[in-house]
Coordinates of C-alpha atoms and ligand atoms in Angstrom, one line a residue:
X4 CA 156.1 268.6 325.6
X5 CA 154.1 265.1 326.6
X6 CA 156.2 262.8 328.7
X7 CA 154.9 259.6 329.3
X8 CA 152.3 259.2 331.9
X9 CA 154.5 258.4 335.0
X10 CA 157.2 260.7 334.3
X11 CA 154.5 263.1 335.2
X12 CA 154.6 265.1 338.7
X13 CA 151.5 266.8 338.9
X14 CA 151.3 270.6 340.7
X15 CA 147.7 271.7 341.4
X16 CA 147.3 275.6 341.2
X17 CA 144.3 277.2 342.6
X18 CA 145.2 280.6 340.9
X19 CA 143.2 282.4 343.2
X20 CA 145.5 281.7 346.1
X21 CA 148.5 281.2 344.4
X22 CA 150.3 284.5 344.2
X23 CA 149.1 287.6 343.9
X24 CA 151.5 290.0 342.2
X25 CA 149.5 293.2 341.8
X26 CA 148.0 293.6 345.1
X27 CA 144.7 293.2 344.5
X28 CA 144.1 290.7 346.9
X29 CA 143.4 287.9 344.4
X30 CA 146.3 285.9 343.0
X31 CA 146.9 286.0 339.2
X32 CA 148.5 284.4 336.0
X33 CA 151.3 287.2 336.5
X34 CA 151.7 286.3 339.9
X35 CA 151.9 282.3 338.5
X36 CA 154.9 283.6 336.0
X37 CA 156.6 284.8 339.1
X38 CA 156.6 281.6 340.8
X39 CA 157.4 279.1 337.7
X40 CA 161.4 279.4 338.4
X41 CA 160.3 278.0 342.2
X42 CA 158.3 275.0 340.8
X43 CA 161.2 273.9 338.5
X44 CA 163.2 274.1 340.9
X45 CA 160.9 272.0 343.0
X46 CA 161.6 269.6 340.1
X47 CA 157.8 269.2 339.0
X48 CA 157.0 269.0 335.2
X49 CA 153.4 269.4 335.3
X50 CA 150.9 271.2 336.6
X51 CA 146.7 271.3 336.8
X52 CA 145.1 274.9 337.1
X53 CA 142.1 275.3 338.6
X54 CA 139.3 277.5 337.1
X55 CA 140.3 281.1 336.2
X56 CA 137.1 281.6 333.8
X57 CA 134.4 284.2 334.2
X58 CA 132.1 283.4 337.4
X59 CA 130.7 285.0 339.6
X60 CA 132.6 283.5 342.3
X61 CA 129.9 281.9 344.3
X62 CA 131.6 278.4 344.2
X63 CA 135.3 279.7 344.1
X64 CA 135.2 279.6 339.8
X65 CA 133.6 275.8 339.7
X66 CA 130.3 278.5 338.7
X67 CA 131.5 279.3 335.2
X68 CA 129.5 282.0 333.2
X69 CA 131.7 281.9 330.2
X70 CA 133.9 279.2 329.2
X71 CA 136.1 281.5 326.6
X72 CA 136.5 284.0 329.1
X73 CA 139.2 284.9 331.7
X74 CA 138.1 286.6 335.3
X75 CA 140.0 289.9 335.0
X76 CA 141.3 289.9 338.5
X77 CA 143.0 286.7 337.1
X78 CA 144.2 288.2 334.2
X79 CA 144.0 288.6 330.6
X80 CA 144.3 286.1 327.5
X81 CA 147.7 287.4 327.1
X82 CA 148.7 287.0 330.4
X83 CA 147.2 283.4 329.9
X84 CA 149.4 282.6 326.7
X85 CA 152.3 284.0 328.3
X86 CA 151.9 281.5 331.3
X87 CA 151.1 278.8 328.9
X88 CA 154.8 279.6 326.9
X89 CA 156.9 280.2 330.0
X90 CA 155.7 277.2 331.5
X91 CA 156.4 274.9 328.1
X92 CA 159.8 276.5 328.3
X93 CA 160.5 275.2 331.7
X94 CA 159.6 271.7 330.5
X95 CA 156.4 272.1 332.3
X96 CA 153.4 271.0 330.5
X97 CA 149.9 272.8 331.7
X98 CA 146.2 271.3 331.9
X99 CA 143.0 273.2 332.8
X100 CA 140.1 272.1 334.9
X101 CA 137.2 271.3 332.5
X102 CA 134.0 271.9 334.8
X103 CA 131.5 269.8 332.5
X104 CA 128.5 269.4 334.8
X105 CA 127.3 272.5 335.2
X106 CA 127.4 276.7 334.5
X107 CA 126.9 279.1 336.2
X108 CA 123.3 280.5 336.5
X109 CA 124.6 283.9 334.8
X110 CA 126.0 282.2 332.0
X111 CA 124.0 283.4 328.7
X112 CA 122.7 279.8 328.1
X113 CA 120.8 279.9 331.6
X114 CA 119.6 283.4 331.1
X115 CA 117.8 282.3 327.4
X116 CA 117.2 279.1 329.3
X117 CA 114.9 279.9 332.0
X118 CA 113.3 283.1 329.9
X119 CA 110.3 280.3 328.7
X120 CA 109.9 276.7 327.8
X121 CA 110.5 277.3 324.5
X122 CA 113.8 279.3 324.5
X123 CA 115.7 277.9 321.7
X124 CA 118.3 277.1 324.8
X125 CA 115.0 275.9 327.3
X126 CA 117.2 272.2 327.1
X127 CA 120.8 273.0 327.8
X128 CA 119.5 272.5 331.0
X129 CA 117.2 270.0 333.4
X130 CA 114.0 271.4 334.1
X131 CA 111.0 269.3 335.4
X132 CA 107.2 270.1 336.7
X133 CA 108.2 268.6 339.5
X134 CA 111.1 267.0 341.2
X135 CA 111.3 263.3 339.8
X136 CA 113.6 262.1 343.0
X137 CA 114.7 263.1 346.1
X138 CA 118.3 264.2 345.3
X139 CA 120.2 266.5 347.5
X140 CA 122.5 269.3 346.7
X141 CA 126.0 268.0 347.5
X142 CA 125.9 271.8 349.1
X143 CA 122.8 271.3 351.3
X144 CA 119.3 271.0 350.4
X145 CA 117.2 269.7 347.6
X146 CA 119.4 269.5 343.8
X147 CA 115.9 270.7 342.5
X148 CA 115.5 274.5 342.2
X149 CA 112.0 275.6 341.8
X150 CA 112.1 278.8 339.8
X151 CA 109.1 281.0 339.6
X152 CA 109.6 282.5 336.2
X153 CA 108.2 279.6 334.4
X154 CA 106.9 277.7 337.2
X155 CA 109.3 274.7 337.3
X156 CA 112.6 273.2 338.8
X157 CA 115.7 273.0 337.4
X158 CA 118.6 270.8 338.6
X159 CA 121.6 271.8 340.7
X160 CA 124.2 269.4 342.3
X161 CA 125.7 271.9 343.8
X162 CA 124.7 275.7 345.2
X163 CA 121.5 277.2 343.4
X164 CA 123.5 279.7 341.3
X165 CA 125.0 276.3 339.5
X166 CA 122.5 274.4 336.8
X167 CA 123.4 271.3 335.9
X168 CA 124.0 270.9 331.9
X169 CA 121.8 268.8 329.9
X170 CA 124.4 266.2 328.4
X171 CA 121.4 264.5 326.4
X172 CA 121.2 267.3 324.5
X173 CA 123.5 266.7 321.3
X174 CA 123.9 270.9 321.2
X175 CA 125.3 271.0 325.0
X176 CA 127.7 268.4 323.9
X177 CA 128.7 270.0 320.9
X178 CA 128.9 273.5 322.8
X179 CA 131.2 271.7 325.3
X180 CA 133.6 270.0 322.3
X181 CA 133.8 273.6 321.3
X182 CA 135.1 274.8 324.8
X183 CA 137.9 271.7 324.7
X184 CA 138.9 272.7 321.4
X185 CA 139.1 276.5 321.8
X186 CA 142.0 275.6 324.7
X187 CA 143.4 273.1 322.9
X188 CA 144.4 275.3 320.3
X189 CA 145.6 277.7 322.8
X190 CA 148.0 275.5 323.4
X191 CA 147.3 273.4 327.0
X192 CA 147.6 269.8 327.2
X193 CA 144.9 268.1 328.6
X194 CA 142.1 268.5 331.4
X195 CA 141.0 268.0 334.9
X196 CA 137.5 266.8 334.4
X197 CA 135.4 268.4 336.9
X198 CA 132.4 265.8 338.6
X199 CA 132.5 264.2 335.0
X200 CA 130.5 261.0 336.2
X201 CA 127.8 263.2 337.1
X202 CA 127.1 264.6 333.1
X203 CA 124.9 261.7 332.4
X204 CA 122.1 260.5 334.7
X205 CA 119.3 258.1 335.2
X206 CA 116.5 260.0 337.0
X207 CA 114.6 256.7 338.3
X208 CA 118.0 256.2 340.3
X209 CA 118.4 257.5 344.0
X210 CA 122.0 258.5 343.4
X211 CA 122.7 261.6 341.2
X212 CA 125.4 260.5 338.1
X213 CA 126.9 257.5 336.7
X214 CA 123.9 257.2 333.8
X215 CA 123.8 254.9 330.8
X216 CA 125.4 257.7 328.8
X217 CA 128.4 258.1 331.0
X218 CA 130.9 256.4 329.0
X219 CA 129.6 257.1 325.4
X220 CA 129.4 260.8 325.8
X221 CA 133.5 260.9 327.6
X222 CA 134.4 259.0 324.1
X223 CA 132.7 260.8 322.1
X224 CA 134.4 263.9 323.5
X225 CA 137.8 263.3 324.2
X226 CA 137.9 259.9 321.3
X227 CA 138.1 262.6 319.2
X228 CA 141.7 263.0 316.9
X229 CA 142.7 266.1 318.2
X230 CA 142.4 264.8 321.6
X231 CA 144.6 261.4 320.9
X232 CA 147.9 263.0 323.3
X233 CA 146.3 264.7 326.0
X234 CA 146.5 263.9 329.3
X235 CA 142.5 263.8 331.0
X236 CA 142.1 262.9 334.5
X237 CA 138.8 262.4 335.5
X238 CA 136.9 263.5 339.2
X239 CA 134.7 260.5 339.4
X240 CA 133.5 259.9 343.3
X241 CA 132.1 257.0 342.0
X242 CA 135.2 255.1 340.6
X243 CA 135.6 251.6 341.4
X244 CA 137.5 248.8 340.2
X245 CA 135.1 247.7 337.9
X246 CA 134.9 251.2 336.0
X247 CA 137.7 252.0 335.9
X248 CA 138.2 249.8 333.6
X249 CA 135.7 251.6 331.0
X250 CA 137.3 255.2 332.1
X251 CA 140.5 253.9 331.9
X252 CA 141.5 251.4 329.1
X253 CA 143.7 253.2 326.6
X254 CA 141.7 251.3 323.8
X255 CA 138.3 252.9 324.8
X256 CA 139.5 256.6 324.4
X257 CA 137.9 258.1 327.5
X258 CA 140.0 259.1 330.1
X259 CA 144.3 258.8 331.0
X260 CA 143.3 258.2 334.4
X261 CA 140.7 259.2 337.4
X262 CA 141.0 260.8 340.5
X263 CA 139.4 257.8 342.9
X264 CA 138.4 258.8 346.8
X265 CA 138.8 255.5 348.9
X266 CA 141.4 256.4 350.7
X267 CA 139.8 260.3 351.4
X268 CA 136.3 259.3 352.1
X269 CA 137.2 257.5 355.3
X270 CA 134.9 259.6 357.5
X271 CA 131.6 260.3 358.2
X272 CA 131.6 263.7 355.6
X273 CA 134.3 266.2 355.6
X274 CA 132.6 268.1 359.1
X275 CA 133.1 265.0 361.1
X276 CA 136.2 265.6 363.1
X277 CA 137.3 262.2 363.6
X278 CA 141.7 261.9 362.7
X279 CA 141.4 258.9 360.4
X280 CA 143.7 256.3 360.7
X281 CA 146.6 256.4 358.3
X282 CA 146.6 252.6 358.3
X283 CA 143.6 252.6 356.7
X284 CA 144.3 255.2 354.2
X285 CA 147.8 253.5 353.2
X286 CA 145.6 250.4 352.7
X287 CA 143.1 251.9 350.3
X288 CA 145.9 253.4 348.5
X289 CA 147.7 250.3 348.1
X290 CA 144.2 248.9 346.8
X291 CA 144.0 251.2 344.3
X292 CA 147.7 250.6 342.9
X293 CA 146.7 247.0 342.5
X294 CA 143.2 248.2 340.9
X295 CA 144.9 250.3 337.8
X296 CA 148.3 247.8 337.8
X297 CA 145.6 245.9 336.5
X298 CA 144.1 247.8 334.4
X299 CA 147.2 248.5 332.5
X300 CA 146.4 252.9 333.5
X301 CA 148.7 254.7 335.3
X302 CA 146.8 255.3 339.0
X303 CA 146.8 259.3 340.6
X304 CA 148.3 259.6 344.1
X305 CA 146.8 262.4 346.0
X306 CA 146.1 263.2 349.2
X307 CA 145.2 267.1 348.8
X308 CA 143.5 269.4 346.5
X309 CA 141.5 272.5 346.7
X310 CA 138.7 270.7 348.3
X311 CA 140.4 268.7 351.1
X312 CA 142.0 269.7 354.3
X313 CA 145.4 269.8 354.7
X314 CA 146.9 266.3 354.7
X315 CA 149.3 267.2 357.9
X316 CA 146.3 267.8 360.0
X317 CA 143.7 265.8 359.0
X318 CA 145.9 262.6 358.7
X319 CA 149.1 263.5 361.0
X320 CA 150.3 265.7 363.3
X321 CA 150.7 269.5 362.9
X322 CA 152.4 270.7 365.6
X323 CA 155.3 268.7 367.3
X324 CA 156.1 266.7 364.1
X325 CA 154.6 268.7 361.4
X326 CA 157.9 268.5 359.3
X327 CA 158.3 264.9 359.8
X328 CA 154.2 264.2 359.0
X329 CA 154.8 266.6 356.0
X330 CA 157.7 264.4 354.6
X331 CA 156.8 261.3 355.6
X332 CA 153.3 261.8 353.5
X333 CA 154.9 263.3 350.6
X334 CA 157.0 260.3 350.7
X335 CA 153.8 258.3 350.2
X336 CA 152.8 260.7 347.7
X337 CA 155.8 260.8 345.3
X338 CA 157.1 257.3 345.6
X339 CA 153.7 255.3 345.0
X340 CA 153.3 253.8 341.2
X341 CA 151.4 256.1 339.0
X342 CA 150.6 260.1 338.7
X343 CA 151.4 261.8 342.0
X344 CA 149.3 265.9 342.2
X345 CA 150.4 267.9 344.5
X346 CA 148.6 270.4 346.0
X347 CA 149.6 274.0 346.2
X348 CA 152.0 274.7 349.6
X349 CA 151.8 270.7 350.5
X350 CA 155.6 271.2 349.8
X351 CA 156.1 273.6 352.4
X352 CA 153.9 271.5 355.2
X353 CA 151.2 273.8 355.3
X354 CA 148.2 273.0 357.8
X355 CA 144.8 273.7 358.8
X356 CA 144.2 277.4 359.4
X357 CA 142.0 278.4 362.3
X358 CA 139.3 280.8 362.5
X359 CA 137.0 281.2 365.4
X360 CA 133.8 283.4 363.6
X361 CA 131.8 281.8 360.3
X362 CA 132.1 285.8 359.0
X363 CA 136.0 284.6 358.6
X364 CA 134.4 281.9 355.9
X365 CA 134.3 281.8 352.0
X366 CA 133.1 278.2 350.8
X367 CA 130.0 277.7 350.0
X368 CA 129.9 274.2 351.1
X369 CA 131.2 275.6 354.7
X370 CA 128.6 278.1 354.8
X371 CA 126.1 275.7 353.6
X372 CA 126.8 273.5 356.4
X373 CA 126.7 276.4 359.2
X374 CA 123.4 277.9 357.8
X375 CA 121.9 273.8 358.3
X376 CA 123.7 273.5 361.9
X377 CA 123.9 276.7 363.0
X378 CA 121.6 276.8 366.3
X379 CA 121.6 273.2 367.0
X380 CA 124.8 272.8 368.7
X381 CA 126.6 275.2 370.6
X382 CA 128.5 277.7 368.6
X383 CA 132.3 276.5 369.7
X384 CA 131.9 273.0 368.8
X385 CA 130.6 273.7 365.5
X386 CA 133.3 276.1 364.7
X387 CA 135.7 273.6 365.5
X388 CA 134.2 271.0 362.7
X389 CA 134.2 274.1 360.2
X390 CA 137.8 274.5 361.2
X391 CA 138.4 271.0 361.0
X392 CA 136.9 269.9 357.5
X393 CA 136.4 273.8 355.7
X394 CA 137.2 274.0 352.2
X395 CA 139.1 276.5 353.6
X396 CA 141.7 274.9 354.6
X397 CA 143.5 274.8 351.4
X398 CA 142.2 277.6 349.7
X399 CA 144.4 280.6 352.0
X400 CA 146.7 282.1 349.8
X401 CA 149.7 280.9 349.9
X402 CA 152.2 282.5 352.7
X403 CA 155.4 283.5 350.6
X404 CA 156.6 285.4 353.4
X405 CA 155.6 286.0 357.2
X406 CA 153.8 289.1 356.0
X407 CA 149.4 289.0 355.7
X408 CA 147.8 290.8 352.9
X409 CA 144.0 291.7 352.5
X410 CA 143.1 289.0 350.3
X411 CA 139.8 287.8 349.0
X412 CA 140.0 285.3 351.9
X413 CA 140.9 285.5 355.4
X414 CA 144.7 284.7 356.0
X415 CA 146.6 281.5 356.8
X416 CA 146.1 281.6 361.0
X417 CA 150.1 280.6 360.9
X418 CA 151.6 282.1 358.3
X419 CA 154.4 283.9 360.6
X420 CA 155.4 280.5 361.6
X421 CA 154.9 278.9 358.5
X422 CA 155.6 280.3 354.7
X423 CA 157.8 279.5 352.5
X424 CA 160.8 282.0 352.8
X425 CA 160.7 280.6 356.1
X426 CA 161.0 277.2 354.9
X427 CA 163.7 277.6 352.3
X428 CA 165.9 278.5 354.8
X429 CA 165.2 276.2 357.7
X430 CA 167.8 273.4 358.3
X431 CA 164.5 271.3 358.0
X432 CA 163.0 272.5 354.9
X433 CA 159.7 270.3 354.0
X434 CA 160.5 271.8 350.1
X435 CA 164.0 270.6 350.3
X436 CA 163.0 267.1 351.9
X437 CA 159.9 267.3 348.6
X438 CA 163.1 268.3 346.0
X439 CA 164.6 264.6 346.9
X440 CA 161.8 263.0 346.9
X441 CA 161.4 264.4 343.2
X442 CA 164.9 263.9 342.1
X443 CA 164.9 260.1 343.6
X444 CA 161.7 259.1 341.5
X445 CA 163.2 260.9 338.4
X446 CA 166.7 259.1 338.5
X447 CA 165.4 255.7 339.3
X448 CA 163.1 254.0 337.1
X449 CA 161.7 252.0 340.0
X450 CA 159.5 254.7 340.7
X451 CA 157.9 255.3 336.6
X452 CA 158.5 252.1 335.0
X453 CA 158.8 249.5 338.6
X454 CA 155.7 247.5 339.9
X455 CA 154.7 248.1 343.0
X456 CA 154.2 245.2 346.0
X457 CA 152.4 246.2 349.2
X458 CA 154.9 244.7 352.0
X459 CA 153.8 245.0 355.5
X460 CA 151.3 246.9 356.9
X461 CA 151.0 247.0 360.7
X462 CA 149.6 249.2 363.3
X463 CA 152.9 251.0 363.9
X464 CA 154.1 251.3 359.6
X465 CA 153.4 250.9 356.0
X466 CA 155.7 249.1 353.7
X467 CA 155.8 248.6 350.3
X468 CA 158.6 248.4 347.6
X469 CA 159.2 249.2 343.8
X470 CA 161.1 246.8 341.8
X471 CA 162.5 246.9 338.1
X472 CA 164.8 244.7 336.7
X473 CA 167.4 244.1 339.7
X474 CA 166.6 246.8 341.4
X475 CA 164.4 247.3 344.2
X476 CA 163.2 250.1 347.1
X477 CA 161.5 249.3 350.1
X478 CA 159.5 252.3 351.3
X479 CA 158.8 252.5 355.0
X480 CA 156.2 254.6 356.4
X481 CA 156.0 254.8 360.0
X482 CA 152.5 256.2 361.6
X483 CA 152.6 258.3 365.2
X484 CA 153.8 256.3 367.5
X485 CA 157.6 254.9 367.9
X486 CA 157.3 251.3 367.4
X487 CA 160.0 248.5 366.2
X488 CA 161.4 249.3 362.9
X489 CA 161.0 246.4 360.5
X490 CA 164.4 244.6 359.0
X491 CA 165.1 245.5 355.9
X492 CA 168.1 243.0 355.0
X493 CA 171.2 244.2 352.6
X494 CA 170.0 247.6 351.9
X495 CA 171.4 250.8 351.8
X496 CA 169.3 254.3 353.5
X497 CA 169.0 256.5 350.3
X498 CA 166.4 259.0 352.2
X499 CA 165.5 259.7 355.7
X500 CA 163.4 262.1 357.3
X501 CA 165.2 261.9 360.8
X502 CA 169.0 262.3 361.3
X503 CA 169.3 258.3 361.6
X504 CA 168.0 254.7 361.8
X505 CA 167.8 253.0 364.7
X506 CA 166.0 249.5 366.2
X507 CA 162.8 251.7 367.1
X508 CA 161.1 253.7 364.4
X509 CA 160.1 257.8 365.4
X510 CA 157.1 259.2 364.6
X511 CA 156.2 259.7 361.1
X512 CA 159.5 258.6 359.9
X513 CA 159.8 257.7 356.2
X514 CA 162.9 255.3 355.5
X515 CA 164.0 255.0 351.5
X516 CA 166.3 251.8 351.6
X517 CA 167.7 250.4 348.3
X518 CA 168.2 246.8 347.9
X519 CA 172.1 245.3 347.4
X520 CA 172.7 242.4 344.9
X521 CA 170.0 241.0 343.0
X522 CA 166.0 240.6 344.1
X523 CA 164.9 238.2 346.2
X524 CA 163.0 237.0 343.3
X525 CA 165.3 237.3 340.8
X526 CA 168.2 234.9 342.4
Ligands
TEU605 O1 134.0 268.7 343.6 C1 133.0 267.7 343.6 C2 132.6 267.5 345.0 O2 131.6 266.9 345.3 C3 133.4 268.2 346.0 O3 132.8 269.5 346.2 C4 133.4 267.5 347.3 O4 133.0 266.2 347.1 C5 132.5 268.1 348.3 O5 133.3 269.1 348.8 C6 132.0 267.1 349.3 O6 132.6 267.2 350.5 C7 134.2 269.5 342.4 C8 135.2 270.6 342.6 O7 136.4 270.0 342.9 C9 134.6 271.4 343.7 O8 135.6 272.4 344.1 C10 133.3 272.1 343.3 O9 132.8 272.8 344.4 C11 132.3 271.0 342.8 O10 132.9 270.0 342.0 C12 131.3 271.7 341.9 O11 131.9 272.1 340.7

C-alpha cells in the first residue's frame, strides 16, 4: 500500500519497549498487534521498526547475529507476518531497520572470521596488523579491536562485540542484497538504513565513513528492480547539502530520503547538559527544508528516536508546560514539508526519566561514558549528564497505564503521572492535540504537496507558512517566554494549543492560522 512520499506519517517502534503483552518484561510483535487499532486511530500510515533480529543484546539489537532470525522474546516469524498483514490492513505500511555496517561478533561470519587469516569468511570483516588510523569507537575507545587469536585488530565503530562489515568485499555485498530480499518478499516496504555512510571507508582519512564507494555500493543495492517502490531512509551523520544530492536524486537510485542531524547536533555531545536553543534548532530545520526543496526529495522531520532524549526536555520545558512544549513541537514536527517520524510515546509528551544509580543503566553508549568519567567528577553531577543525554531516555517502555512492570529496563521515573490511559482521558490530551495535527496535514494539501517559506524567526517565535495554489497556513511557534504575538492579517485560528489568542503569545504556544482570500503573491 505505497502512498506518495509526503502522504507518509512515519511512527518509530522500538519493539523492545513498545508493549509487552506476555509479561515477560520485553515488548513483542503480539504486544505491537495489540496496539495497531491505537496508532490508526492516531491517524499515522506508516511506521519504522527497529531491530527485532537475533543479538545478543549488547547494543539494544543494533548487534545483529542473524539477519533471517527473529529474537524469541520478540516473537516468532508468524507473529512477524501476522504484524506485517494486520498493519497493511489498517492502511499502514511497515519498514525495518537495515543495520548494514556491522554484525554482531557472534554472528557465524565473525566466528569463521576470526578462526585464521585464511577462513574462507577471514574478509567479511576489517582486520589489520596494526591500526592504520587513530579512529575512535563512537562508544568510547579505539574502533580498532586487537584480538589475540590471530594476533590482529579488527574494526568496530561501535562497542567491541560489533565488527564492522567489509563492504569491499563483493560476497558481504551480495550477503547483504540477500538479507534486503529475504524481507522484501516477506512483504515490508522499505528500510531504515542503519549508519549507511559508514559501509564504505577511506582508511588514510581521519574520519571513519563517507568513502569513495559510498554511493556506488547504495545503487547497486537498492538500484536494483525489486527495490524500484520502496521507501529507504538513510542514517547519514554526515549529510550535507551537497550529498544529499547523490543520496537523494530520484534518478541516481540510492536512497528516498536521509535522516540529516543539524538541527540535533547542536551541543557539545549528547552528555553535555546544555538546553539548546529552539531558535537555533527551528533554524537548521528550516535549512534543511530549503536544502531537499531543492533537491526535488521529500526532507524527514524528526526531533526523536531511539537514540535521542526526549524532545520535551531536552529542547522545552517538562514540567509546568509539558503539554504545551509537547504540542507546540509536534506542531513543528507534523506541519513542516516532507516525511515527519515520530517517535514511540512523543504523542503522549513523554519526558526524560530519572535515575540516580548507573546500576539503573542499559545503553552501552551510557555505560561507556560512566566507565571513561566515572571517578573524575563527583558522582552527582555526572549522574545528572547520564540522566540528561542517556540513551535511556527514550528506550523505557512505554507507560500504558500508571502501573510499573519488571521490564528489561528500569521504568519510566513518571509513569504514574504520565502514561497514556492517563492521557486519553485528560481534558488536555497531548495524543488528542497529535490526532489534529494529523487530520489537518491529511485534509489540506498545503502540508504534502505546498512549498514551504520560512517567515520570521525571532528570539521570542518561529514562523513559517505552507502555500498551494490559493491557499496558505502560517505556522507560529512560540519558544518559552511570553513575548508579542506577530500579526497575522485576514486569517482564521484553525489550531491552538492554549484556549485563545491574544496580543502577547504564552509559552510554547503553537498558532495554526489559515489565510482568507487569495495569497499575497497570487493577487
Ligand atoms: O546510531 C548511530 C550513532 O552514531 C548513534 O549511536 C548516535 O550517533 C550516538 O548515540 C552518538 O551520540 C545507529 C543506531 O541508531 C544506534 O542505536 C546504534 O547504537 C548505532 O547506529 C550502531 O548500530
Amino acid at each position: 500500500m505505497l502512498k506518495t512520499d509526503k502522504e507518509r506519517i512515519f511512527y518509530q517502534i522500538y519493539p523492545k519497549s513498545f508493549c509487552d503483552s506476555n509479561g515477560d518484561g520485553v515488548g513483542d510483535f503480539r504486544g505491537i498487534i495489540s496496539k495497531i487499532p491505537y496508532l490508526k486511530e492516531l491517524g499515522i500510515n506508516s511506521v519504522w521498526i527497529s531491530p527485532f533480529f537475533e543479538s545478543p543484546g549488547v547494543d539494544s539489537g543494533y548487534d545483529i547475529s542473524d539477519y533471517r532470525a527473529i529474537d524469541p522474546q520478540i516473537g516468532t516469524m508468524d507473529d512477524f507476518e501476522e504484524m506485517v498483514s494486520c498493519f497493511h490492513e489498517n492502511g499502514i505500511d511497515a519498514i525495518l531497520d537495515f543495520v548494514a555496517n556491522h554484525t554482531s561478533t557472534e554472528h557465524v561470519w565473525f566466528k569463521e572470521s576470526e578462526k585464521s587469516k585464511d577462513n574462507p569468511f577471514r574478509n567479511y570483516y576489517i582486520w589489520r596488523k596494526t591500526p592504520p588510523n587513530e579512529w575512535e569507537s563512537t562508544f568510547g575507545g579505539s574502533a580498532w579491536e586487537y584480538d589475540e587469536k590471530t594476533g590482529e585488530y579488527y574494526l568496530r565503530s561501535f562497542a567491541k562485540e560489533q565488527a564492522d562489515l567489509n563492504w569491499e568485499n563483493p560476497k558481504v555485498r551480495q550477503e547483504m542484497q540477500a538479507v534486503v530480499d529475504f524481507w522484501l518478499e516477506k512483504g515490508v516496504n522499505g528500510f531504515r538504513c542503519d549508519v549507511l555512510d559508514l559501509i564504505s571507508k577511506d582508511f588514510s582519512s581521519p574520519i571513519n565513513g563517507s568513502g569513495p564507494q559510498l554511493h556506488p555500493y547504495i545503487r547497486e543495492l537498492f538500484g536494483r528492480e525489486n527495490c524500484k517502490n520502496i521507501f529507504t531512509v538513510g542514517e547519514c551523520w554526515s549529510a550535507t547539502k551537497e550529498n544529499a544530492q547523490l543520496f537523494c536524486d530520484k534518478n541516481r537510485k540510492e536512497l528516498t530520503t536521509v535522516f540529516a542531524f543539524q538541527h540535533l547536533c547542536l551541543d557539545n555531545g549528547r552528555f553535555y547538559i546544555e538546553k539548546p536553543s529552539l531558535k537555533t534548532v527551528c533554524e537548521r530545520m528550516s535549512k534543511w527544508q530549503k536544502v531537499m526543496a531543492d533537491i526535488g526529495a521529500p526532507a524527514t522531520v524528526f526531533l526523536e528516536n531511539h537514540d535521542q532524549a526526549r524532545s520535551v526536555s531536552r529542547f522545552a520545558d517538562d514540567t509546568k508546560y509539558r503539554f504545551e512544549s509537547a504540542t507546540a513541537l509536534g506542531g513543528l514536527l507534523l506541519l513542516h514539508d516532507g516525511v515527519p517520524f515520530l517517535y514511540q510515546g512523543q504523542e503522549i509528551g513523554f519526558t526524560n526519566s530519572y535515575h540516580t544509580d548507573i546500576s539503573e543503566f542499559d545503553d552501552a553508549e551510557t555505560l561507556g561514558y560512566y566507565g571513561i568519567e566515572h571517578g573524575k567528577t563527583d558522582e552527582r553531577s555526572l549522574m545528572e549528564k547520564i540522566n540528561f543525554g542517556s540513551r535511556d531516555n527514550p528506550r523505557h517502555m512505554i507507560a500504558w497505564t500508571a502501573e510499573t512492570q519488571e521490564a528489561w529496563i528500569a521504568p519510566y521515573s513518571r509513569q504514574k503521572e504520565i502514561n497514556v490511559e492517563k492521557d486519553l482521558s485528560s481534558e488536555k490530551s497531548v495524543y488528542a492535540f497529535y490526532q489534529s495535527l494529523i487530520a489537518l496535514r491529511k485534509k489540506e494539501k498545503c502540508f504534502t504537496e505546498g512549498e514551504f517559506q520560512d517567515v520570521e524567526l525571532t528570539d521570542g517565535y518561529y514562523v513559517f507558512k505552507r502555500a498551494l495554489g490559493e491557499k496558505e497556513f502560517f505556522i507560529v511557534f512560540a519558544f518559552g517566554k511570553e513575548c508579542v504575538a506577530p500579526k497575522i492579517q485576514n486569517a482564521k485560528v484553525v489550531l491552538n494549543n492554549y484556549n485563545d489568542v491574544g496580543k502577547m503569545l504564552q509559552p510554547y504556544q503553537l498558532i495554526v492560522y489559515q489565510k482568507k482570500g487569495k495569497r499575497e503573491d497570487e493577487k
